[in-house]
Every structure is written in C-alpha cells, then in structure tokens.
Amino acid sequence: MAISDPPATGAPTTAPPRLTGSLGVGAIIFMVVAAAAPLTVIAGAVPIGVLVGNGAGYPAAFVVSAVILLFFAVGFVAMTPHVPQAGAFYSYISRGLGRPLGLGGAMLALLTYVTIQGAVLGYIGQAVADLLGRYGVASPPWWVWTLAVVAGIGVLGFRHIDLSSKVLGLLLIAEVAIVVVLDVAVVGQGGPEGYSTGVLSLSTVTSGSPALGLMFAIAGFIGFEATAVFRDEAREPERTIPRATYLALAIIGVFYAVSSWAIITAWGDGGVVERAAADPGSMVVETTEVYLGTVAADVLNVLLVTSLFACALSFHNVLARYYFNLGNTGVLHTRLGSAHATHASPATASLTQTVISAALMVVCALAGLDPVLEVFTWLSGIATVGIVALMLLTCAAVLVFFRRTRVDTRPWQTLIAPGLGFLGLAAVLVVLVQNLPLLMGESTALGVGAGVLLLATLAVGAVIARTRPQAAALTDTDLSS
C-alpha cells in the first residue's frame, strides 16, 4: 500500500533538492560515534558519574542506558522505511503524532544540537589553553581557540560529506585506540584490589545515587540517534541506516561499560570514589600515566582535544542537514535548502550554523562565562533534557504510527520494544527534570529558565503549523510496502 500525506494547498509539486553521497555503514557510524565523543565521556563523565552516582557500580548505568536506547532503536529502525525524509526526529514525530508536534520537535532538535555543540566548543577552547599551559606555553583566551575551531569546522562542513567522514574516521580511530590500549593494560596488570566486582553486586549498583549515575551515563550516548539525518547521502539507506543505528549503539555501549570498569579497576572499588573526589578532571590522564607511561598520557591529552573537535564537527554536520531539510519544507528560509553545485553539500545551511556557533561563543565570551563550569555545564544540561524528550516523542510516534496504519504488525518491533523504550525514557526524563538545576550549575533559576526555554521551543512548532500551513506540510514521498 502507499503511505503518503496529501500536499498542502499551494505546496510546490517539484521535488526539493536532495543531498548526494555514498556513505556506507562504517562512515555513518564514524559520524555518530564521533558525536558521542567517547574519549571525552571516559575522561570527563566517568569520574563524575563515579563520584556523584553509584561509585564502583557506575558501569551498570551504561548498560541500563544502552538497553533503554536499544528498545528505542528497535521502533526507530522499524519505522525508518516509512519515513522518506532525512529529517530524523521531526520526520518521525510528524508521521506519527502530526505536523504541529513534528515541527515542535524540529525546533527542539535545533535547540538541542545547537546547545550541545556550543557546550563542546566552549570546552575545546579551554582544553587547548590547558594543553598548552601543561607544557609551559602561553595561550590567548579560550574563545580565540574556540573561534579558530569554528572556522575550521565551517570549512569542512562546507565541503562534501565524504571529507568530513574521513576526518572523523581518523580522529575517532585514534581516540578509541588509546582507550582500548589502556583497557588492555589494566586488564593485563590488574588493579590494587584485583579486578572490580562492583558492577556484579546489586548492593553496589544501587548504592549512592544510581539515578544521577544514569543521568550522566545516558548523556554520553547523545549523537547515536542521528544516523537517519544522513539518509540522502547513504548508500542503500533502507539497509545502511538500520545497521548503522544498531552498530553505533552497540559499539558505544560496550566501549563505555568496559572502559569505565577498567578505570574503576585501576583504582580499586574501595578507592575509586576518593580518587574521583580529589580531582575528577585528571583521573583518567593519571591512570594512563600509571599504566602506559608519560608519553601515552601526553598523547591522551592531545586526543582529548581532537575528540572534542570531532564531536563539534559531527554535530555541525547534523545541524546543517536539519537546516537543509527544514529549508526544503519551507519551515525555515528556502535558501537553506539549497545544495552546493560542486560539493553536493548543504553549503548555505553549513555557513548559517557556522555564523550561529561563532555568535553564541562571542556572546558567552562577552558575558565573561567560564567555558567549562558555565558554558559547557549549562548548555549540555539543556541538550541532555532536550534529546531525551525528543526520543520520548519519537517512541510515542512509532507506537501511534503503527497502530494507525497497520503497515507492520510485528509485536516486538512495533509495540513491545518501543513501549519499553517509552517507559524507560520517561523515567529518565523525570530524573533529568528533577535534577535540571544540578545540570545547570546547581542554579534553580537557571534550571527553571532552561525548562521554560525547552517547552517554549516545542510550542513554536504548533505556532508554525497554524500560521504557515504551507510551510508546515512536510513533503512525503509515496512508499510501497
């Protein structure tokens, strides 16, 4: 049967421009795993998760997060053949829950990815300055390095996607390799208490604040869901997107769980919380120095910077494709939906995001915000709540879509797994909202303000749908099933 929505009155009948490419499963995995910034998560989030979460039981938080997101991915993948647009969240939400919520999801996705990229850009500026300072080299302010990174990312984003995928591939291999080498060294030598068994003990896993641990763990997966954004540039998207989604989730989940267990082993179940409390920022670097030597620790410091660069570049590519698809549908200015004649890239959309990133960082610098304690913390707090809310809406859209259309009646793919994903994500969202002030630098005012901003952004979609019905009509291509 054909599944399509009727075009809005006066909507253009010509097909919108599409991006082209031949990205395979591996290239897309590089894109989305780079967005998750695995080395940054291991070096930054793991010590904090151990400290404020459940100590030696923290690896279990990554396992639980991966299971919840696996349930989400099953429904997401099942619906992929019935969503022809490369718009990811907003396309899925529109198909299942209607255009007003779909457009609200589009605006929320833009806010989410702009803020997470902004958080990373603030962090990388300080990371470069700290790296130079470690070796006694004088450095200009953090925002100088940040703006230089924005310019470099802008150049790569303007070019064909294959160039970005190659750069991301090289950077990702390097950052994952050093952590794997560290993991192997820890396993080979053991820790002061042998091997960690905390993750196998229910009392340890449930000790402390496991909800806070889960909150920090699930934030480390942000980016894996963006596989569908590259649909137009994928080779055989009907097969490539599902495979890339599952593999990216599996790779990230296993990597985080094993590597966090290795870090805990290196310090011992009884001493890891004390070490994390002393200085979480240097914990993994010191672990590397102990097990692999000073040179390896120096290399890890450099790779932390390249990990952040890869993360920022990946989110830039995702945002450019959001702008491109929203420009094609008339939600944003139609020029954003134009593809470069030579590079077949969303060039105008990419330039737009470069300007937005630069402007956001300039505002943060002029406001005198600390690039880590304020820029990174506040913006990543907003993004974490936003991404979980979007995934929750997507699960709901999957459930409603298959109940309404009956194009797929397999119970596991269309009801059980997405239903479990919805319940799990709803629980995570409740924890996030309750702790939003913590994510926003322990400020209640900022927490409330962030919540209002997220809700207002979601509501913008309904306003667009009502005031611009032609723009709200997302173009659907007939699909046979």
Coordinates of N, CA, C and O in Angstrom, one line a residue, residues 197-334:
T197 N 34.6 -5.8 41.0 CA 33.4 -6.6 41.0 C 32.1 -5.8 41.4 O 31.1 -6.4 41.6
G198 N 32.3 -4.5 41.5 CA 31.1 -3.7 41.9 C 29.9 -3.8 41.0 O 28.8 -3.8 41.5
V199 N 30.2 -3.9 39.7 CA 29.1 -4.0 38.8 C 28.3 -5.3 38.9 O 27.1 -5.4 38.4
L200 N 28.9 -6.3 39.6 CA 28.2 -7.6 39.7 C 27.4 -7.6 41.1 O 26.7 -8.6 41.3
S201 N 27.6 -6.6 41.9 CA 26.9 -6.6 43.2 C 25.7 -5.6 43.2 O 25.9 -4.4 42.9
L202 N 24.5 -6.2 43.4 CA 23.3 -5.4 43.4 C 23.4 -4.3 44.4 O 22.9 -3.1 44.2
S203 N 23.9 -4.6 45.6 CA 24.0 -3.6 46.6 C 24.9 -2.4 46.2 O 24.7 -1.2 46.5
T204 N 26.0 -2.7 45.5 CA 26.9 -1.6 45.0 C 26.2 -0.8 43.9 O 26.3 0.4 43.8
V205 N 25.6 -1.5 42.9 CA 24.9 -0.9 41.8 C 23.8 0.1 42.3 O 23.6 1.2 41.7
T206 N 23.1 -0.3 43.4 CA 22.0 0.5 43.9 C 22.5 1.5 45.0 O 21.7 2.2 45.6
S207 N 23.8 1.5 45.3 CA 24.3 2.4 46.3 C 24.4 3.8 45.8 O 24.3 4.1 44.6
G208 N 24.6 4.8 46.8 CA 24.8 6.2 46.4 C 23.5 6.7 45.7 O 22.4 6.6 46.2
S209 N 23.7 7.3 44.5 CA 22.6 7.9 43.7 C 22.7 7.3 42.3 O 23.1 8.0 41.4
P210 N 22.1 6.1 42.2 CA 22.1 5.5 40.8 C 21.4 6.3 39.8 O 21.7 6.2 38.6
A211 N 20.3 7.0 40.2 CA 19.6 7.8 39.3 C 20.5 8.9 38.7 O 20.4 9.2 37.5
L212 N 21.3 9.5 39.5 CA 22.3 10.5 39.0 C 23.3 9.9 38.1 O 23.7 10.5 37.0
G213 N 23.7 8.7 38.4 CA 24.7 8.0 37.6 C 24.1 7.7 36.2 O 24.7 7.9 35.2
L214 N 22.8 7.3 36.2 CA 22.1 7.0 34.9 C 22.0 8.3 34.1 O 22.1 8.3 32.9
M215 N 21.7 9.4 34.8 CA 21.6 10.7 34.1 C 22.9 11.1 33.3 O 22.8 11.5 32.2
F216 N 24.0 10.9 34.0 CA 25.3 11.2 33.3 C 25.6 10.2 32.3 O 26.2 10.5 31.2
A217 N 25.2 8.9 32.5 CA 25.6 7.9 31.5 C 24.8 8.1 30.2 O 25.4 8.0 29.1
I218 N 23.5 8.3 30.3 CA 22.7 8.4 29.1 C 23.1 9.6 28.3 O 23.0 9.6 27.0
A219 N 23.6 10.7 28.9 CA 24.1 11.8 28.2 C 25.3 11.5 27.3 O 25.5 12.1 26.2
G220 N 26.0 10.5 27.6 CA 27.1 10.0 26.8 C 26.8 9.4 25.5 O 27.6 9.2 24.6
F221 N 25.5 9.1 25.3 CA 25.0 8.4 24.1 C 24.5 9.5 23.1 O 24.1 9.1 22.0
I222 N 24.4 10.7 23.5 CA 23.9 11.7 22.6 C 24.6 11.7 21.2 O 25.8 11.8 21.2
G223 N 23.9 11.6 20.1 CA 24.5 11.6 18.8 C 24.3 10.3 18.1 O 24.2 10.3 16.8
F224 N 24.1 9.2 18.8 CA 23.9 7.9 18.1 C 22.7 7.9 17.2 O 22.6 7.2 16.2
E225 N 21.6 8.6 17.7 CA 20.3 8.6 17.0 C 20.3 9.4 15.7 O 19.3 9.4 15.0
A226 N 21.4 10.1 15.4 CA 21.4 11.0 14.2 C 21.7 10.2 12.9 O 21.9 10.9 11.9
T227 N 21.7 8.9 12.9 CA 22.0 8.2 11.7 C 21.0 8.5 10.6 O 21.4 8.6 9.4
A228 N 19.8 8.7 10.9 CA 18.8 9.0 9.9 C 18.9 10.3 9.2 O 18.4 10.5 8.1
V229 N 19.7 11.2 9.8 CA 19.9 12.5 9.2 C 20.7 12.4 7.9 O 20.6 13.2 7.0
F230 N 21.5 11.3 7.8 CA 22.4 11.2 6.6 C 21.7 10.2 5.6 O 22.4 9.7 4.7
R231 N 20.4 10.1 5.6 CA 19.7 9.2 4.7 C 19.9 9.5 3.3 O 20.2 8.6 2.5
D232 N 19.9 10.7 2.9 CA 20.0 11.1 1.5 C 21.5 10.8 1.0 O 21.7 10.7 -0.2
E233 N 22.4 10.8 1.9 CA 23.8 10.6 1.5 C 24.3 9.2 1.7 O 25.5 8.9 1.6
A234 N 23.4 8.3 2.1 CA 23.8 7.0 2.4 C 23.6 6.1 1.2 O 22.7 6.3 0.4
R235 N 24.5 5.1 1.2 CA 24.3 4.1 0.1 C 23.3 3.0 0.6 O 23.4 2.5 1.7
E236 N 22.3 2.8 -0.2 CA 21.2 1.9 0.2 C 20.7 2.2 1.6 O 20.8 1.4 2.5
P237 N 20.0 3.4 1.7 CA 19.6 3.8 3.1 C 18.7 2.9 3.8 O 18.7 2.8 5.0
E238 N 17.9 2.1 3.1 CA 17.0 1.1 3.7 C 17.7 0.1 4.5 O 17.2 -0.4 5.5
R239 N 18.9 -0.2 4.1 CA 19.8 -1.2 4.8 C 20.8 -0.5 5.7 O 21.1 -1.0 6.8
T240 N 21.4 0.6 5.1 CA 22.5 1.2 5.8 C 22.1 1.9 7.1 O 22.8 1.7 8.1
I241 N 21.0 2.6 7.1 CA 20.6 3.3 8.3 C 20.3 2.4 9.5 O 20.8 2.6 10.6
P242 N 19.5 1.3 9.3 CA 19.3 0.4 10.5 C 20.5 -0.2 11.0 O 20.7 -0.3 12.2
R243 N 21.4 -0.7 10.1 CA 22.6 -1.3 10.5 C 23.5 -0.3 11.3 O 24.1 -0.7 12.3
A244 N 23.6 0.9 10.8 CA 24.5 1.9 11.4 C 23.9 2.2 12.8 O 24.7 2.4 13.7
T245 N 22.6 2.3 12.9 CA 22.0 2.6 14.2 C 22.3 1.6 15.3 O 22.8 1.9 16.4
Y246 N 22.1 0.3 14.9 CA 22.3 -0.8 15.9 C 23.8 -0.9 16.2 O 24.2 -1.0 17.4
L247 N 24.6 -0.8 15.2 CA 26.1 -1.0 15.5 C 26.6 0.2 16.3 O 27.5 0.0 17.2
A248 N 26.2 1.4 16.0 CA 26.7 2.6 16.7 C 26.3 2.4 18.2 O 27.1 2.7 19.1
L249 N 25.1 2.0 18.5 CA 24.6 1.9 19.8 C 25.4 0.8 20.5 O 25.8 1.0 21.7
A250 N 25.6 -0.3 19.9 CA 26.4 -1.5 20.5 C 27.8 -1.1 20.8 O 28.3 -1.4 21.8
I251 N 28.4 -0.4 19.8 CA 29.8 0.0 20.0 C 30.0 0.9 21.1 O 30.9 0.8 22.0
I252 N 29.1 2.0 21.2 CA 29.2 3.0 22.2 C 28.9 2.3 23.6 O 29.7 2.6 24.6
G253 N 27.9 1.5 23.7 CA 27.6 0.9 25.0 C 28.6 0.0 25.5 O 29.0 0.1 26.7
V254 N 29.2 -0.9 24.7 CA 30.2 -1.8 25.1 C 31.5 -1.0 25.5 O 32.1 -1.3 26.5
F255 N 31.8 0.0 24.7 CA 33.0 0.8 24.9 C 32.9 1.5 26.3 O 33.9 1.4 27.1
Y256 N 31.8 2.1 26.5 CA 31.7 2.8 27.8 C 31.7 1.9 29.0 O 32.3 2.2 30.0
A257 N 30.9 0.8 28.9 CA 30.8 -0.1 30.0 C 32.2 -0.7 30.4 O 32.6 -0.8 31.5
V258 N 32.9 -1.2 29.4 CA 34.2 -1.9 29.6 C 35.2 -0.9 30.1 O 36.0 -1.1 31.0
S259 N 35.3 0.3 29.4 CA 36.3 1.3 29.8 C 36.1 1.9 31.2 O 37.0 2.1 31.9
S260 N 34.8 2.1 31.5 CA 34.5 2.6 32.9 C 34.9 1.6 33.9 O 35.4 1.9 35.0
W261 N 34.6 0.3 33.6 CA 35.0 -0.8 34.5 C 36.5 -0.9 34.7 O 37.1 -1.1 35.8
A262 N 37.3 -0.6 33.6 CA 38.7 -0.7 33.7 C 39.3 0.5 34.5 O 40.2 0.3 35.3
I263 N 38.7 1.7 34.4 CA 39.1 2.8 35.2 C 38.9 2.5 36.7 O 39.7 2.8 37.5
I264 N 37.7 2.0 37.0 CA 37.4 1.6 38.4 C 38.4 0.6 38.9 O 38.9 0.6 40.0
T265 N 38.7 -0.4 38.1 CA 39.7 -1.5 38.4 C 41.0 -0.9 38.7 O 41.7 -1.3 39.7
A266 N 41.4 0.1 38.0 CA 42.7 0.7 38.1 C 42.9 1.4 39.5 O 44.0 1.5 40.0
W267 N 41.8 1.8 40.1 CA 41.9 2.5 41.4 C 41.3 1.6 42.5 O 41.5 2.0 43.7
G268 N 40.6 0.6 42.2 CA 40.0 -0.3 43.2 C 38.6 0.1 43.6 O 38.3 1.4 43.7
D269 N 37.7 -0.8 43.9 CA 36.4 -0.5 44.3 C 36.3 0.4 45.5 O 35.5 1.2 45.7
G270 N 37.3 0.1 46.4 CA 37.3 0.9 47.7 C 38.0 2.3 47.6 O 37.8 3.1 48.5
G271 N 38.8 2.5 46.5 CA 39.5 3.8 46.4 C 39.1 4.7 45.3 O 39.5 5.8 45.2
V272 N 38.2 4.2 44.4 CA 37.9 5.0 43.2 C 37.1 6.2 43.5 O 37.4 7.3 42.9
V273 N 36.2 6.2 44.4 CA 35.4 7.4 44.7 C 36.3 8.5 45.4 O 36.2 9.7 45.0
E274 N 37.2 8.1 46.2 CA 38.1 9.0 46.9 C 39.0 9.7 45.8 O 39.2 10.9 45.9
R275 N 39.5 8.9 44.8 CA 40.3 9.5 43.8 C 39.5 10.4 42.9 O 40.0 11.5 42.5
A276 N 38.3 10.0 42.6 CA 37.5 10.9 41.8 C 37.2 12.2 42.5 O 37.1 13.3 41.8
A277 N 37.0 12.2 43.8 CA 36.7 13.4 44.5 C 37.9 14.3 44.6 O 37.7 15.5 44.6
A278 N 39.1 13.7 44.6 CA 40.3 14.6 44.7 C 40.4 15.5 43.5 O 40.7 16.7 43.6
D279 N 40.2 14.9 42.3 CA 40.3 15.7 41.0 C 39.8 14.9 39.9 O 40.6 14.2 39.2
P280 N 38.5 15.0 39.6 CA 37.9 14.1 38.5 C 38.5 14.4 37.2 O 38.7 13.5 36.3
G281 N 38.9 15.7 36.9 CA 39.4 16.0 35.6 C 40.7 15.4 35.2 O 41.0 15.2 34.0
S282 N 41.6 15.0 36.2 CA 42.9 14.5 35.9 C 42.9 13.0 36.1 O 44.0 12.3 35.9
M283 N 41.8 12.4 36.5 CA 41.8 11.0 36.9 C 42.2 10.0 35.8 O 43.1 9.1 36.0
V284 N 41.7 10.2 34.6 CA 42.0 9.2 33.5 C 43.4 9.5 33.0 O 44.1 8.6 32.6
V285 N 43.8 10.8 32.9 CA 45.1 11.1 32.5 C 46.1 10.4 33.4 O 47.1 9.8 33.0
E286 N 45.9 10.5 34.7 CA 46.8 9.9 35.7 C 46.8 8.4 35.6 O 47.9 7.7 35.7
T287 N 45.6 7.8 35.3 CA 45.5 6.4 35.1 C 46.4 6.0 33.9 O 47.1 5.0 34.0
T288 N 46.3 6.7 32.9 CA 47.1 6.4 31.6 C 48.6 6.5 31.9 O 49.4 5.7 31.5
E289 N 49.0 7.5 32.7 CA 50.4 7.7 33.0 C 50.9 6.5 33.9 O 52.0 6.0 33.6
V290 N 50.1 6.0 34.8 CA 50.5 4.9 35.6 C 50.7 3.6 34.8 O 51.6 2.9 35.0
Y291 N 49.7 3.4 33.9 CA 49.7 2.1 33.2 C 50.4 2.1 31.9 O 50.9 1.1 31.5
L292 N 50.5 3.3 31.3 CA 51.1 3.3 29.9 C 52.3 4.3 29.8 O 53.0 4.3 28.8
G293 N 52.5 5.1 30.8 CA 53.7 6.0 30.8 C 53.4 7.4 30.5 O 52.2 7.7 30.1
T294 N 54.4 8.3 30.7 CA 54.2 9.7 30.5 C 53.8 10.1 29.0 O 53.0 11.0 28.8
V295 N 54.5 9.5 28.1 CA 54.2 9.8 26.7 C 52.8 9.5 26.3 O 52.1 10.3 25.6
A296 N 52.3 8.3 26.8 CA 50.9 8.0 26.5 C 49.9 9.0 27.1 O 48.9 9.4 26.5
A297 N 50.3 9.5 28.3 CA 49.4 10.5 29.0 C 49.4 11.8 28.1 O 48.4 12.4 28.0
D298 N 50.6 12.1 27.6 CA 50.6 13.3 26.8 C 49.8 13.2 25.5 O 49.1 14.1 25.1
V299 N 49.9 12.0 24.9 CA 49.1 11.7 23.7 C 47.6 11.8 24.0 O 46.8 12.3 23.3
L300 N 47.2 11.2 25.2 CA 45.8 11.3 25.6 C 45.3 12.7 25.7 O 44.2 13.0 25.3
N301 N 46.2 13.6 26.3 CA 45.8 15.0 26.4 C 45.5 15.6 25.1 O 44.6 16.4 24.9
V302 N 46.3 15.3 24.1 CA 46.1 15.8 22.7 C 44.9 15.2 22.1 O 44.1 16.0 21.5
L303 N 44.7 13.9 22.3 CA 43.5 13.3 21.7 C 42.2 13.8 22.4 O 41.1 13.7 21.8
L304 N 42.3 14.2 23.6 CA 41.1 14.8 24.2 C 40.6 16.0 23.4 O 39.4 16.3 23.2
V305 N 41.5 16.8 23.0 CA 41.2 18.0 22.2 C 40.6 17.6 20.8 O 39.6 18.1 20.3
T306 N 41.3 16.6 20.2 CA 40.8 16.1 18.9 C 39.4 15.4 19.0 O 38.6 15.5 18.1
S307 N 39.2 14.8 20.1 CA 37.9 14.2 20.4 C 36.8 15.2 20.4 O 35.7 15.1 19.9
L308 N 37.1 16.3 21.1 CA 36.1 17.4 21.2 C 35.9 18.0 19.8 O 34.8 18.4 19.4
F309 N 37.0 18.2 19.0 CA 36.9 18.7 17.6 C 36.0 17.8 16.8 O 35.1 18.3 16.1
A310 N 36.2 16.5 16.9 CA 35.4 15.5 16.1 C 33.9 15.6 16.5 O 33.0 15.5 15.7
C311 N 33.7 15.8 17.8 CA 32.3 15.9 18.3 C 31.6 17.1 17.8 O 30.5 17.1 17.3
A312 N 32.3 18.3 17.8 CA 31.8 19.5 17.3 C 31.5 19.4 15.8 O 30.5 19.9 15.3
L313 N 32.4 18.8 15.1 CA 32.3 18.7 13.6 C 31.0 17.8 13.3 O 30.3 18.1 12.4
S314 N 30.9 16.7 14.0 CA 29.8 15.8 13.8 C 28.4 16.5 14.0 O 27.5 16.4 13.2
F315 N 28.3 17.3 15.1 CA 27.1 18.0 15.4 C 26.8 19.1 14.4 O 25.7 19.4 14.0
H316 N 27.9 19.7 13.9 CA 27.8 20.7 12.8 C 27.1 20.1 11.6 O 26.2 20.7 11.0
N317 N 27.6 18.9 11.2 CA 27.0 18.2 10.1 C 25.6 17.9 10.3 O 24.7 18.0 9.4
V318 N 25.2 17.4 11.5 CA 23.8 17.1 11.8 C 23.0 18.4 11.7 O 21.9 18.4 11.1
L319 N 23.4 19.4 12.3 CA 22.6 20.7 12.3 C 22.5 21.2 10.8 O 21.4 21.7 10.5
A320 N 23.5 21.2 10.0 CA 23.4 21.6 8.7 C 22.4 20.9 7.9 O 21.6 21.5 7.1
R321 N 22.2 19.6 8.2 CA 21.2 18.8 7.5 C 19.8 19.0 8.0 O 18.8 18.9 7.3
Y322 N 19.7 19.4 9.3 CA 18.4 19.8 9.8 C 18.0 21.1 9.1 O 16.8 21.2 8.7
Y323 N 18.9 22.1 9.1 CA 18.5 23.3 8.4 C 18.1 23.1 6.9 O 17.2 23.7 6.4
F324 N 18.9 22.2 6.3 CA 18.7 21.9 4.9 C 17.3 21.3 4.7 O 16.5 21.8 3.8
N325 N 16.9 20.4 5.4 CA 15.6 19.8 5.3 C 14.4 20.7 5.7 O 13.4 20.7 5.1
L326 N 14.7 21.5 6.7 CA 13.6 22.5 7.1 C 13.5 23.6 6.1 O 12.4 24.2 5.9
G327 N 14.6 23.9 5.4 CA 14.5 24.9 4.3 C 13.8 24.3 3.1 O 13.0 25.0 2.5
N328 N 14.0 23.0 2.8 CA 13.2 22.4 1.7 C 11.7 22.3 2.0 O 11.0 22.3 1.0
T329 N 11.3 22.2 3.2 CA 9.9 22.1 3.5 C 9.3 23.5 3.8 O 8.1 23.6 4.1
G330 N 10.1 24.6 3.7 CA 9.5 25.9 3.9 C 9.4 26.3 5.3 O 8.9 27.4 5.6
V331 N 9.8 25.5 6.3 CA 9.7 25.9 7.7 C 10.7 27.0 8.0 O 10.4 28.0 8.7
L332 N 11.9 26.8 7.5 CA 12.9 27.9 7.5 C 13.1 28.5 6.1 O 12.5 28.0 5.2
H333 N 14.0 29.5 6.0 CA 14.1 30.1 4.7 C 14.5 29.1 3.6 O 15.4 28.2 3.9
T334 N 13.9 29.2 2.5 CA 14.2 28.2 1.4 C 15.6 28.1 0.9 O 16.0 27.1 0.4

